[in-house]
PDB file of C-alpha atoms and ligand atoms in Angstrom:
ATOM      1  CA  UNK A   1     -11.694 -20.338 -62.759  1.00  0.00           C
ATOM      2  CA  UNK A   2     -15.327 -20.226 -61.500  1.00  0.00           C
ATOM      3  CA  UNK A   3     -14.112 -20.667 -57.873  1.00  0.00           C
ATOM      4  CA  UNK A   4     -12.193 -17.410 -58.037  1.00  0.00           C
ATOM      5  CA  UNK A   5     -13.457 -13.951 -57.042  1.00  0.00           C
ATOM      6  CA  UNK A   6     -11.699 -11.043 -58.668  1.00  0.00           C
ATOM      7  CA  UNK A   7     -11.953  -7.370 -57.829  1.00  0.00           C
ATOM      8  CA  UNK A   8     -11.360  -4.871 -60.590  1.00  0.00           C
ATOM      9  CA  UNK A   9     -10.381  -1.270 -60.041  1.00  0.00           C
ATOM     10  CA  UNK A  10      -9.916   1.361 -62.730  1.00  0.00           C
ATOM     11  CA  UNK A  11      -7.775   4.350 -61.824  1.00  0.00           C
ATOM     12  CA  UNK A  12      -7.432   7.385 -64.169  1.00  0.00           C
ATOM     13  CA  UNK A  13      -3.765   7.734 -65.017  1.00  0.00           C
ATOM     14  CA  UNK A  14      -2.091  10.648 -66.830  1.00  0.00           C
ATOM     15  CA  UNK A  15      -4.226  12.066 -69.623  1.00  0.00           C
ATOM     16  CA  UNK A  16      -6.516   9.568 -71.342  1.00  0.00           C
ATOM     17  CA  UNK A  17      -4.772   6.623 -69.715  1.00  0.00           C
ATOM     18  CA  UNK A  18      -6.255   4.157 -67.248  1.00  0.00           C
ATOM     19  CA  UNK A  19      -4.616   1.819 -64.784  1.00  0.00           C
ATOM     20  CA  UNK A  20      -6.500  -1.459 -64.368  1.00  0.00           C
ATOM     21  CA  UNK A  21      -5.848  -3.288 -61.105  1.00  0.00           C
ATOM     22  CA  UNK A  22      -7.095  -6.849 -60.762  1.00  0.00           C
ATOM     23  CA  UNK A  23      -6.962  -8.443 -57.299  1.00  0.00           C
ATOM     24  CA  UNK A  24      -7.699 -12.051 -56.367  1.00  0.00           C
ATOM     25  CA  UNK A  25      -9.944 -11.705 -53.274  1.00  0.00           C
ATOM     26  CA  UNK A  26     -11.039 -15.389 -53.181  1.00  0.00           C
ATOM     27  CA  UNK A  27      -9.261 -16.083 -49.874  1.00  0.00           C
ATOM     28  CA  UNK A  28     -10.751 -12.994 -48.172  1.00  0.00           C
ATOM     29  CA  UNK A  29     -14.214 -13.888 -49.413  1.00  0.00           C
ATOM     30  CA  UNK A  30     -13.867 -17.524 -48.314  1.00  0.00           C
ATOM     31  CA  UNK A  31     -12.860 -16.486 -44.770  1.00  0.00           C
ATOM     32  CA  UNK A  32     -15.759 -14.059 -44.684  1.00  0.00           C
ATOM     33  CA  UNK A  33     -18.251 -16.753 -45.695  1.00  0.00           C
ATOM     34  CA  UNK A  34     -16.796 -19.121 -43.054  1.00  0.00           C
ATOM     35  CA  UNK A  35     -17.157 -16.422 -40.373  1.00  0.00           C
ATOM     36  CA  UNK A  36     -20.724 -15.696 -41.442  1.00  0.00           C
ATOM     37  CA  UNK A  37     -21.702 -19.402 -41.476  1.00  0.00           C
ATOM     38  CA  UNK A  38     -20.053 -19.970 -38.095  1.00  0.00           C
ATOM     39  CA  UNK A  39     -22.022 -17.132 -36.463  1.00  0.00           C
ATOM     40  CA  UNK A  40     -25.262 -18.319 -38.081  1.00  0.00           C
ATOM     41  CA  UNK A  41     -24.704 -21.929 -36.936  1.00  0.00           C
ATOM     42  CA  UNK A  42     -23.758 -21.016 -33.365  1.00  0.00           C
ATOM     43  CA  UNK A  43     -26.735 -18.662 -33.056  1.00  0.00           C
ATOM     44  CA  UNK A  44     -29.048 -21.319 -34.431  1.00  0.00           C
ATOM     45  CA  UNK A  45     -27.716 -24.013 -32.068  1.00  0.00           C
ATOM     46  CA  UNK A  46     -28.114 -21.723 -29.037  1.00  0.00           C
ATOM     47  CA  UNK A  47     -31.719 -20.960 -29.871  1.00  0.00           C
ATOM     48  CA  UNK A  48     -33.197 -24.333 -28.789  1.00  0.00           C
ATOM     49  CA  UNK A  49     -31.574 -24.658 -25.332  1.00  0.00           C
ATOM     50  CA  UNK A  50     -32.456 -21.042 -24.653  1.00  0.00           C
ATOM     51  CA  UNK A  51     -36.097 -21.617 -25.599  1.00  0.00           C
ATOM     52  CA  UNK A  52     -36.179 -24.553 -23.149  1.00  0.00           C
ATOM     53  CA  UNK A  53     -34.654 -22.482 -20.316  1.00  0.00           C
ATOM     54  CA  UNK A  54     -37.032 -19.580 -21.065  1.00  0.00           C
ATOM     55  CA  UNK A  55     -40.003 -21.943 -21.136  1.00  0.00           C
ATOM     56  CA  UNK A  56     -39.210 -23.454 -17.739  1.00  0.00           C
ATOM     57  CA  UNK A  57     -38.606 -20.018 -16.216  1.00  0.00           C
ATOM     58  CA  UNK A  58     -42.101 -19.067 -17.468  1.00  0.00           C
ATOM     59  CA  UNK A  59     -43.550 -22.226 -15.883  1.00  0.00           C
ATOM     60  CA  UNK A  60     -41.907 -21.431 -12.543  1.00  0.00           C
ATOM     61  CA  UNK A  61     -43.071 -17.825 -12.730  1.00  0.00           C
ATOM     62  CA  UNK A  62     -46.658 -19.062 -13.224  1.00  0.00           C
ATOM     63  CA  UNK A  63     -46.438 -20.977  -9.912  1.00  0.00           C
ATOM     64  CA  UNK A  64     -47.610 -17.893  -8.025  1.00  0.00           C
ATOM     65  CA  UNK A  65     -46.290 -17.550  -4.512  1.00  0.00           C
ATOM     66  CA  UNK A  66     -44.122 -20.653  -4.674  1.00  0.00           C
ATOM     67  CA  UNK A  67     -40.852 -18.796  -5.024  1.00  0.00           C
ATOM     68  CA  UNK A  68     -39.441 -17.624  -1.702  1.00  0.00           C
ATOM     69  CA  UNK A  69     -38.690 -13.929  -1.312  1.00  0.00           C
ATOM     70  CA  UNK A  70     -34.937 -14.618  -1.026  1.00  0.00           C
ATOM     71  CA  UNK A  71     -34.867 -16.337  -4.370  1.00  0.00           C
ATOM     72  CA  UNK A  72     -37.119 -13.905  -6.281  1.00  0.00           C
ATOM     73  CA  UNK A  73     -34.374 -11.344  -7.183  1.00  0.00           C
ATOM     74  CA  UNK A  74     -32.130 -14.098  -8.601  1.00  0.00           C
ATOM     75  CA  UNK A  75     -35.061 -15.524 -10.493  1.00  0.00           C
ATOM     76  CA  UNK A  76     -35.896 -12.103 -11.998  1.00  0.00           C
ATOM     77  CA  UNK A  77     -32.269 -11.701 -13.029  1.00  0.00           C
ATOM     78  CA  UNK A  78     -32.314 -15.092 -14.751  1.00  0.00           C
ATOM     79  CA  UNK A  79     -35.449 -14.121 -16.680  1.00  0.00           C
ATOM     80  CA  UNK A  80     -34.027 -10.738 -17.721  1.00  0.00           C
ATOM     81  CA  UNK A  81     -30.738 -12.265 -18.885  1.00  0.00           C
ATOM     82  CA  UNK A  82     -32.534 -15.004 -20.813  1.00  0.00           C
ATOM     83  CA  UNK A  83     -34.564 -12.354 -22.642  1.00  0.00           C
ATOM     84  CA  UNK A  84     -31.374 -10.420 -23.380  1.00  0.00           C
ATOM     85  CA  UNK A  85     -29.591 -13.477 -24.726  1.00  0.00           C
ATOM     86  CA  UNK A  86     -32.595 -14.313 -26.889  1.00  0.00           C
ATOM     87  CA  UNK A  87     -32.515 -10.778 -28.360  1.00  0.00           C
ATOM     88  CA  UNK A  88     -28.797 -11.020 -29.145  1.00  0.00           C
ATOM     89  CA  UNK A  89     -29.292 -14.365 -30.882  1.00  0.00           C
ATOM     90  CA  UNK A  90     -32.233 -13.081 -32.931  1.00  0.00           C
ATOM     91  CA  UNK A  91     -30.201  -9.995 -33.953  1.00  0.00           C
ATOM     92  CA  UNK A  92     -27.189 -12.145 -34.915  1.00  0.00           C
ATOM     93  CA  UNK A  93     -29.436 -14.363 -37.043  1.00  0.00           C
ATOM     94  CA  UNK A  94     -30.998 -11.297 -38.676  1.00  0.00           C
ATOM     95  CA  UNK A  95     -27.518  -9.908 -39.429  1.00  0.00           C
ATOM     96  CA  UNK A  96     -26.234 -13.102 -40.989  1.00  0.00           C
ATOM     97  CA  UNK A  97     -29.411 -13.420 -43.065  1.00  0.00           C
ATOM     98  CA  UNK A  98     -28.949  -9.834 -44.301  1.00  0.00           C
ATOM     99  CA  UNK A  99     -25.261 -10.410 -45.046  1.00  0.00           C
ATOM    100  CA  UNK A 100     -25.855 -13.528 -47.095  1.00  0.00           C
ATOM    101  CA  UNK A 101     -28.632 -11.982 -49.220  1.00  0.00           C
ATOM    102  CA  UNK A 102     -26.890  -9.576 -51.538  1.00  0.00           C
ATOM    103  CA  UNK A 103     -30.164  -8.656 -53.221  1.00  0.00           C
ATOM    104  CA  UNK A 104     -33.689  -7.991 -51.994  1.00  0.00           C
ATOM    105  CA  UNK A 105     -36.006 -10.995 -52.058  1.00  0.00           C
ATOM    106  CA  UNK A 106     -39.347  -9.447 -51.117  1.00  0.00           C
ATOM    107  CA  UNK A 107     -39.351  -6.164 -53.008  1.00  0.00           C
ATOM    108  CA  UNK A 108     -42.768  -4.475 -53.264  1.00  0.00           C
ATOM    109  CA  UNK A 109     -44.521  -1.107 -53.581  1.00  0.00           C
ATOM    110  CA  UNK A 110     -44.785   0.299 -50.052  1.00  0.00           C
ATOM    111  CA  UNK A 111     -47.475   2.811 -49.052  1.00  0.00           C
ATOM    112  CA  UNK A 112     -45.659   4.845 -46.446  1.00  0.00           C
ATOM    113  CA  UNK A 113     -48.533   6.406 -44.438  1.00  0.00           C
ATOM    114  CA  UNK A 114     -49.627   3.211 -42.613  1.00  0.00           C
ATOM    115  CA  UNK A 115     -46.002   2.180 -42.038  1.00  0.00           C
ATOM    116  CA  UNK A 116     -45.188   5.568 -40.462  1.00  0.00           C
ATOM    117  CA  UNK A 117     -48.295   5.473 -38.258  1.00  0.00           C
ATOM    118  CA  UNK A 118     -47.389   1.972 -37.071  1.00  0.00           C
ATOM    119  CA  UNK A 119     -43.882   3.235 -36.180  1.00  0.00           C
ATOM    120  CA  UNK A 120     -45.425   6.066 -34.152  1.00  0.00           C
ATOM    121  CA  UNK A 121     -47.743   3.645 -32.346  1.00  0.00           C
ATOM    122  CA  UNK A 122     -44.849   1.291 -31.483  1.00  0.00           C
ATOM    123  CA  UNK A 123     -42.663   4.200 -30.305  1.00  0.00           C
ATOM    124  CA  UNK A 124     -45.470   5.406 -28.024  1.00  0.00           C
ATOM    125  CA  UNK A 125     -45.907   1.895 -26.628  1.00  0.00           C
ATOM    126  CA  UNK A 126     -42.166   1.650 -25.892  1.00  0.00           C
ATOM    127  CA  UNK A 127     -42.088   5.114 -24.318  1.00  0.00           C
ATOM    128  CA  UNK A 128     -45.103   4.340 -22.094  1.00  0.00           C
ATOM    129  CA  UNK A 129     -46.114   7.995 -22.149  1.00  0.00           C
ATOM    130  CA  UNK A 130     -42.732   9.240 -20.940  1.00  0.00           C
ATOM    131  CA  UNK A 131     -41.939  11.251 -24.088  1.00  0.00           C
ATOM    132  CA  UNK A 132     -43.763  13.569 -26.470  1.00  0.00           C
ATOM    133  CA  UNK A 133     -43.589  11.828 -29.836  1.00  0.00           C
ATOM    134  CA  UNK A 134     -44.803  13.497 -33.038  1.00  0.00           C
ATOM    135  CA  UNK A 135     -44.958  12.350 -36.662  1.00  0.00           C
ATOM    136  CA  UNK A 136     -44.546  14.924 -39.456  1.00  0.00           C
ATOM    137  CA  UNK A 137     -45.510  13.569 -42.854  1.00  0.00           C
ATOM    138  CA  UNK A 138     -44.582  16.301 -45.348  1.00  0.00           C
ATOM    139  CA  UNK A 139     -44.855  14.256 -48.540  1.00  0.00           C
ATOM    140  CA  UNK A 140     -47.066  11.548 -50.008  1.00  0.00           C
ATOM    141  CA  UNK A 141     -44.049   9.876 -51.595  1.00  0.00           C
ATOM    142  CA  UNK A 142     -44.019   6.077 -51.491  1.00  0.00           C
ATOM    143  CA  UNK A 143     -41.151   3.621 -51.851  1.00  0.00           C
ATOM    144  CA  UNK A 144     -40.116   0.448 -53.623  1.00  0.00           C
ATOM    145  CA  UNK A 145     -38.365  -1.965 -51.280  1.00  0.00           C
ATOM    146  CA  UNK A 146     -38.743  -4.670 -48.667  1.00  0.00           C
ATOM    147  CA  UNK A 147     -41.489  -3.738 -46.195  1.00  0.00           C
ATOM    148  CA  UNK A 148     -40.078  -5.935 -43.427  1.00  0.00           C
ATOM    149  CA  UNK A 149     -36.519  -4.709 -43.818  1.00  0.00           C
ATOM    150  CA  UNK A 150     -37.446  -1.030 -44.028  1.00  0.00           C
ATOM    151  CA  UNK A 151     -39.849  -1.267 -41.101  1.00  0.00           C
ATOM    152  CA  UNK A 152     -37.105  -2.916 -39.074  1.00  0.00           C
ATOM    153  CA  UNK A 153     -34.494  -0.233 -39.996  1.00  0.00           C
ATOM    154  CA  UNK A 154     -36.856   2.674 -39.223  1.00  0.00           C
ATOM    155  CA  UNK A 155     -38.085   1.041 -36.047  1.00  0.00           C
ATOM    156  CA  UNK A 156     -34.472   0.613 -34.874  1.00  0.00           C
ATOM    157  CA  UNK A 157     -34.006   4.379 -35.171  1.00  0.00           C
ATOM    158  CA  UNK A 158     -37.258   5.269 -33.395  1.00  0.00           C
ATOM    159  CA  UNK A 159     -36.646   2.808 -30.570  1.00  0.00           C
ATOM    160  CA  UNK A 160     -33.083   4.103 -30.114  1.00  0.00           C
ATOM    161  CA  UNK A 161     -34.512   7.634 -29.855  1.00  0.00           C
ATOM    162  CA  UNK A 162     -36.889   6.487 -27.106  1.00  0.00           C
ATOM    163  CA  UNK A 163     -34.223   4.467 -25.286  1.00  0.00           C
ATOM    164  CA  UNK A 164     -31.589   7.210 -25.327  1.00  0.00           C
ATOM    165  CA  UNK A 165     -33.908  10.087 -24.414  1.00  0.00           C
ATOM    166  CA  UNK A 166     -34.659  10.714 -20.754  1.00  0.00           C
ATOM    167  CA  UNK A 167     -38.315  11.033 -19.655  1.00  0.00           C
ATOM    168  CA  UNK A 168     -40.055  14.307 -20.654  1.00  0.00           C
ATOM    169  CA  UNK A 169     -37.911  14.470 -23.795  1.00  0.00           C
ATOM    170  CA  UNK A 170     -39.229  15.096 -27.294  1.00  0.00           C
ATOM    171  CA  UNK A 171     -38.991  12.851 -30.344  1.00  0.00           C
ATOM    172  CA  UNK A 172     -39.925  13.956 -33.875  1.00  0.00           C
ATOM    173  CA  UNK A 173     -40.271  11.592 -36.811  1.00  0.00           C
ATOM    174  CA  UNK A 174     -40.084  13.192 -40.285  1.00  0.00           C
ATOM    175  CA  UNK A 175     -40.936  11.959 -43.793  1.00  0.00           C
ATOM    176  CA  UNK A 176     -39.774  14.603 -46.259  1.00  0.00           C
ATOM    177  CA  UNK A 177     -38.966  15.125 -49.916  1.00  0.00           C
ATOM    178  CA  UNK A 178     -35.573  16.628 -50.768  1.00  0.00           C
ATOM    179  CA  UNK A 179     -35.443  17.175 -54.518  1.00  0.00           C
ATOM    180  CA  UNK A 180     -35.309  13.727 -56.160  1.00  0.00           C
ATOM    181  CA  UNK A 181     -34.592  12.024 -52.851  1.00  0.00           C
ATOM    182  CA  UNK A 182     -36.812  11.233 -49.915  1.00  0.00           C
ATOM    183  CA  UNK A 183     -35.691  11.348 -46.294  1.00  0.00           C
ATOM    184  CA  UNK A 184     -36.879   9.528 -43.174  1.00  0.00           C
ATOM    185  CA  UNK A 185     -35.472  11.068 -40.004  1.00  0.00           C
ATOM    186  CA  UNK A 186     -35.794  10.753 -36.260  1.00  0.00           C
ATOM    187  CA  UNK A 187     -34.783  13.645 -34.056  1.00  0.00           C
ATOM    188  CA  UNK A 188     -34.545  13.387 -30.284  1.00  0.00           C
ATOM    189  CA  UNK A 189     -33.641  15.596 -27.326  1.00  0.00           C
ATOM    190  CA  UNK A 190     -31.728  12.767 -25.682  1.00  0.00           C
ATOM    191  CA  UNK A 191     -28.243  12.143 -24.340  1.00  0.00           C
ATOM    192  CA  UNK A 192     -26.550  12.693 -27.736  1.00  0.00           C
ATOM    193  CA  UNK A 193     -23.289  11.196 -28.969  1.00  0.00           C
ATOM    194  CA  UNK A 194     -19.791  12.706 -28.889  1.00  0.00           C
ATOM    195  CA  UNK A 195     -18.288  13.308 -32.347  1.00  0.00           C
ATOM    196  CA  UNK A 196     -15.489  10.751 -31.941  1.00  0.00           C
ATOM    197  CA  UNK A 197     -17.988   7.874 -31.720  1.00  0.00           C
ATOM    198  CA  UNK A 198     -20.033   8.773 -34.808  1.00  0.00           C
ATOM    199  CA  UNK A 199     -17.915   6.956 -37.445  1.00  0.00           C
ATOM    200  CA  UNK A 200     -18.068   3.671 -35.504  1.00  0.00           C
ATOM    201  CA  UNK A 201     -21.781   3.523 -34.575  1.00  0.00           C
ATOM    202  CA  UNK A 202     -22.728   0.954 -37.238  1.00  0.00           C
ATOM    203  CA  UNK A 203     -20.001  -1.528 -36.217  1.00  0.00           C
ATOM    204  CA  UNK A 204     -21.257  -4.724 -34.591  1.00  0.00           C
ATOM    205  CA  UNK A 205     -21.458  -4.482 -30.801  1.00  0.00           C
ATOM    206  CA  UNK A 206     -20.141  -0.906 -30.815  1.00  0.00           C
ATOM    207  CA  UNK A 207     -21.755   1.033 -27.983  1.00  0.00           C
ATOM    208  CA  UNK A 208     -20.889   4.438 -26.602  1.00  0.00           C
ATOM    209  CA  UNK A 209     -21.810   3.290 -23.115  1.00  0.00           C
ATOM    210  CA  UNK A 210     -22.304  -0.451 -22.893  1.00  0.00           C
ATOM    211  CA  UNK A 211     -23.807  -0.310 -19.388  1.00  0.00           C
ATOM    212  CA  UNK A 212     -26.486   2.118 -20.446  1.00  0.00           C
ATOM    213  CA  UNK A 213     -27.204   0.271 -23.678  1.00  0.00           C
ATOM    214  CA  UNK A 214     -27.615  -3.006 -21.767  1.00  0.00           C
ATOM    215  CA  UNK A 215     -29.945  -1.360 -19.239  1.00  0.00           C
ATOM    216  CA  UNK A 216     -32.165  -0.093 -22.036  1.00  0.00           C
ATOM    217  CA  UNK A 217     -32.370  -3.541 -23.621  1.00  0.00           C
ATOM    218  CA  UNK A 218     -29.807  -2.892 -26.376  1.00  0.00           C
ATOM    219  CA  UNK A 219     -27.733  -5.578 -28.096  1.00  0.00           C
ATOM    220  CA  UNK A 220     -25.281  -3.253 -29.866  1.00  0.00           C
ATOM    221  CA  UNK A 221     -26.354  -4.785 -33.188  1.00  0.00           C
ATOM    222  CA  UNK A 222     -29.240  -2.478 -34.152  1.00  0.00           C
ATOM    223  CA  UNK A 223     -27.365   0.079 -36.243  1.00  0.00           C
ATOM    224  CA  UNK A 224     -25.325  -2.671 -37.868  1.00  0.00           C
ATOM    225  CA  UNK A 225     -28.614  -4.238 -39.005  1.00  0.00           C
ATOM    226  CA  UNK A 226     -29.783  -0.799 -40.217  1.00  0.00           C
ATOM    227  CA  UNK A 227     -26.586  -0.379 -42.267  1.00  0.00           C
ATOM    228  CA  UNK A 228     -27.078  -3.713 -44.078  1.00  0.00           C
ATOM    229  CA  UNK A 229     -30.737  -2.983 -44.802  1.00  0.00           C
ATOM    230  CA  UNK A 230     -29.908   0.440 -46.216  1.00  0.00           C
ATOM    231  CA  UNK A 231     -27.176  -1.081 -48.376  1.00  0.00           C
ATOM    232  CA  UNK A 232     -29.823  -3.383 -49.916  1.00  0.00           C
ATOM    233  CA  UNK A 233     -31.870  -0.276 -50.766  1.00  0.00           C
ATOM    234  CA  UNK A 234     -28.948   1.876 -52.010  1.00  0.00           C
ATOM    235  CA  UNK A 235     -29.880   4.295 -49.208  1.00  0.00           C
ATOM    236  CA  UNK A 236     -27.549   6.236 -46.928  1.00  0.00           C
ATOM    237  CA  UNK A 237     -27.477   6.898 -43.176  1.00  0.00           C
ATOM    238  CA  UNK A 238     -26.680  10.363 -41.827  1.00  0.00           C
ATOM    239  CA  UNK A 239     -26.116  11.091 -38.152  1.00  0.00           C
ATOM    240  CA  UNK A 240     -25.969  14.514 -36.567  1.00  0.00           C
ATOM    241  CA  UNK A 241     -25.572  14.652 -32.820  1.00  0.00           C
ATOM    242  CA  UNK A 242     -24.466  16.802 -29.956  1.00  0.00           C
ATOM    243  CA  UNK A 243     -23.569  15.305 -26.609  1.00  0.00           C
ATOM    244  CA  UNK A 244     -26.139  16.250 -23.984  1.00  0.00           C
ATOM    245  CA  UNK A 245     -28.480  17.884 -26.512  1.00  0.00           C
ATOM    246  CA  UNK A 246     -29.801  15.174 -28.805  1.00  0.00           C
ATOM    247  CA  UNK A 247     -29.417  13.375 -32.110  1.00  0.00           C
ATOM    248  CA  UNK A 248     -30.889  13.215 -35.573  1.00  0.00           C
ATOM    249  CA  UNK A 249     -30.605   9.977 -37.557  1.00  0.00           C
ATOM    250  CA  UNK A 250     -31.660  10.228 -41.221  1.00  0.00           C
ATOM    251  CA  UNK A 251     -32.148   7.658 -43.950  1.00  0.00           C
ATOM    252  CA  UNK A 252     -31.775   9.136 -47.440  1.00  0.00           C
ATOM    253  CA  UNK A 253     -33.476   7.145 -50.208  1.00  0.00           C
ATOM    254  CA  UNK A 254     -32.282   7.702 -53.787  1.00  0.00           C
ATOM    255  CA  UNK A 255     -34.647   8.651 -56.625  1.00  0.00           C
ATOM    256  CA  UNK A 256     -34.434   5.039 -57.910  1.00  0.00           C
ATOM    257  CA  UNK A 257     -36.385   3.876 -54.819  1.00  0.00           C
ATOM    258  CA  UNK A 258     -39.129   6.505 -55.127  1.00  0.00           C
ATOM    259  CA  UNK A 259     -42.427   5.380 -56.679  1.00  0.00           C
ATOM    260  CA  UNK A 260     -44.020   7.586 -59.309  1.00  0.00           C
ATOM    261  CA  UNK A 261     -47.004   9.500 -57.892  1.00  0.00           C
TER     262      UNK A 261
HETATM  263  P1  LIG B   1     -27.814  -0.628 -28.958  1.00  0.00           P
HETATM  264  O1  LIG B   1     -28.565  -1.900 -29.017  1.00  0.00           O
HETATM  265  O2  LIG B   1     -26.672  -0.644 -27.987  1.00  0.00           O
HETATM  266  O3  LIG B   1     -28.688   0.563 -28.823  1.00  0.00           O
HETATM  267  P2  LIG B   1     -27.275   0.260 -31.690  1.00  0.00           P
HETATM  268  O4  LIG B   1     -26.446  -0.418 -32.732  1.00  0.00           O
HETATM  269  O5  LIG B   1     -28.711   0.497 -31.985  1.00  0.00           O
HETATM  270  O6  LIG B   1     -27.062  -0.583 -30.370  1.00  0.00           O
HETATM  271  O7  LIG B   1     -26.599   1.664 -31.372  1.00  0.00           O
HETATM  272  C1  LIG B   1     -25.193   1.720 -31.120  1.00  0.00           C
HETATM  273  C2  LIG B   1     -24.881   2.779 -30.087  1.00  0.00           C
HETATM  274  O8  LIG B   1     -25.161   4.077 -30.622  1.00  0.00           O
HETATM  275  C3  LIG B   1     -25.744   2.699 -28.814  1.00  0.00           C
HETATM  276  O9  LIG B   1     -25.207   1.798 -27.881  1.00  0.00           O
HETATM  277  C4  LIG B   1     -25.707   4.129 -28.317  1.00  0.00           C
HETATM  278  O10 LIG B   1     -24.515   4.345 -27.584  1.00  0.00           O
HETATM  279  C5  LIG B   1     -25.614   4.941 -29.610  1.00  0.00           C
HETATM  280  N1  LIG B   1     -26.941   5.495 -30.025  1.00  0.00           N
HETATM  281  C6  LIG B   1     -27.769   5.013 -30.983  1.00  0.00           C
HETATM  282  N2  LIG B   1     -28.856   5.778 -31.129  1.00  0.00           N
HETATM  283  C7  LIG B   1     -28.725   6.806 -30.256  1.00  0.00           C
HETATM  284  C8  LIG B   1     -29.510   7.969 -29.928  1.00  0.00           C
HETATM  285  N3  LIG B   1     -30.663   8.225 -30.552  1.00  0.00           N
HETATM  286  N4  LIG B   1     -29.033   8.794 -28.965  1.00  0.00           N
HETATM  287  C9  LIG B   1     -27.860   8.555 -28.345  1.00  0.00           C
HETATM  288  N5  LIG B   1     -27.069   7.489 -28.595  1.00  0.00           N
HETATM  289  C10 LIG B   1     -27.493   6.617 -29.541  1.00  0.00           C
END
């Protein structure tokens, strides 16, 4: 039946014997597709009204001096919340796009040096001189993958480091070879994460402290996006962190993604 999705599992059983388990997962997959489509449709429908609201808020804000002082704080709040809602919608659309593309569509040879320097520039712009940010490129290794997806995953990690590190903190970005693999990592001296939260960080909307995340412009979807991107590239995410001391987020790329020198 072409409509059916089956999952096969082979389990070693006694000596030289195998147990083959075949499960019909059609219903689970159908519900998952419905959920994904629903989120994509809702996000898409919300985009237009939000653009209109944002546009008119811009127009009003351009009418210099015409907003009374009493109204200004409410107006600022409306603008900030509109921006936040727009970010959530864009992230939800990105997630559903990533979920529905099982394979990479725009795979190419990526020269890492310019990408890493762009990441550093963006991190400095976000930090506005409040942190010391350094890039350590220890290898000339390049990658095969989607430039846009990988830039987005790496930039999520660098912007998290900036957002969760108090002013005067230090952020180090590394590009290193480890045997056959190559590792991108971001280390910060920020607020850190308690061990119990680590396994759940890549879940949608999971935040250690939702108030703080919201204040720093977070949507709670960043690491979920990172997880999907890494899955497309057969790469893994490692997180080491100590509450109050800082964190290190690393992306480990397998040898199959590394371009020959
Ligand atoms: P958000 O948009 O809330 O930052 P993410 O999915 O990017 O969402 O991250 C999930 C949560 O993981 C964050 O809310 C924050 O609590 C925690 N987190 C991520 N990166 C760091 C970091 N570098 N230092 C401390 N906490 C972090």
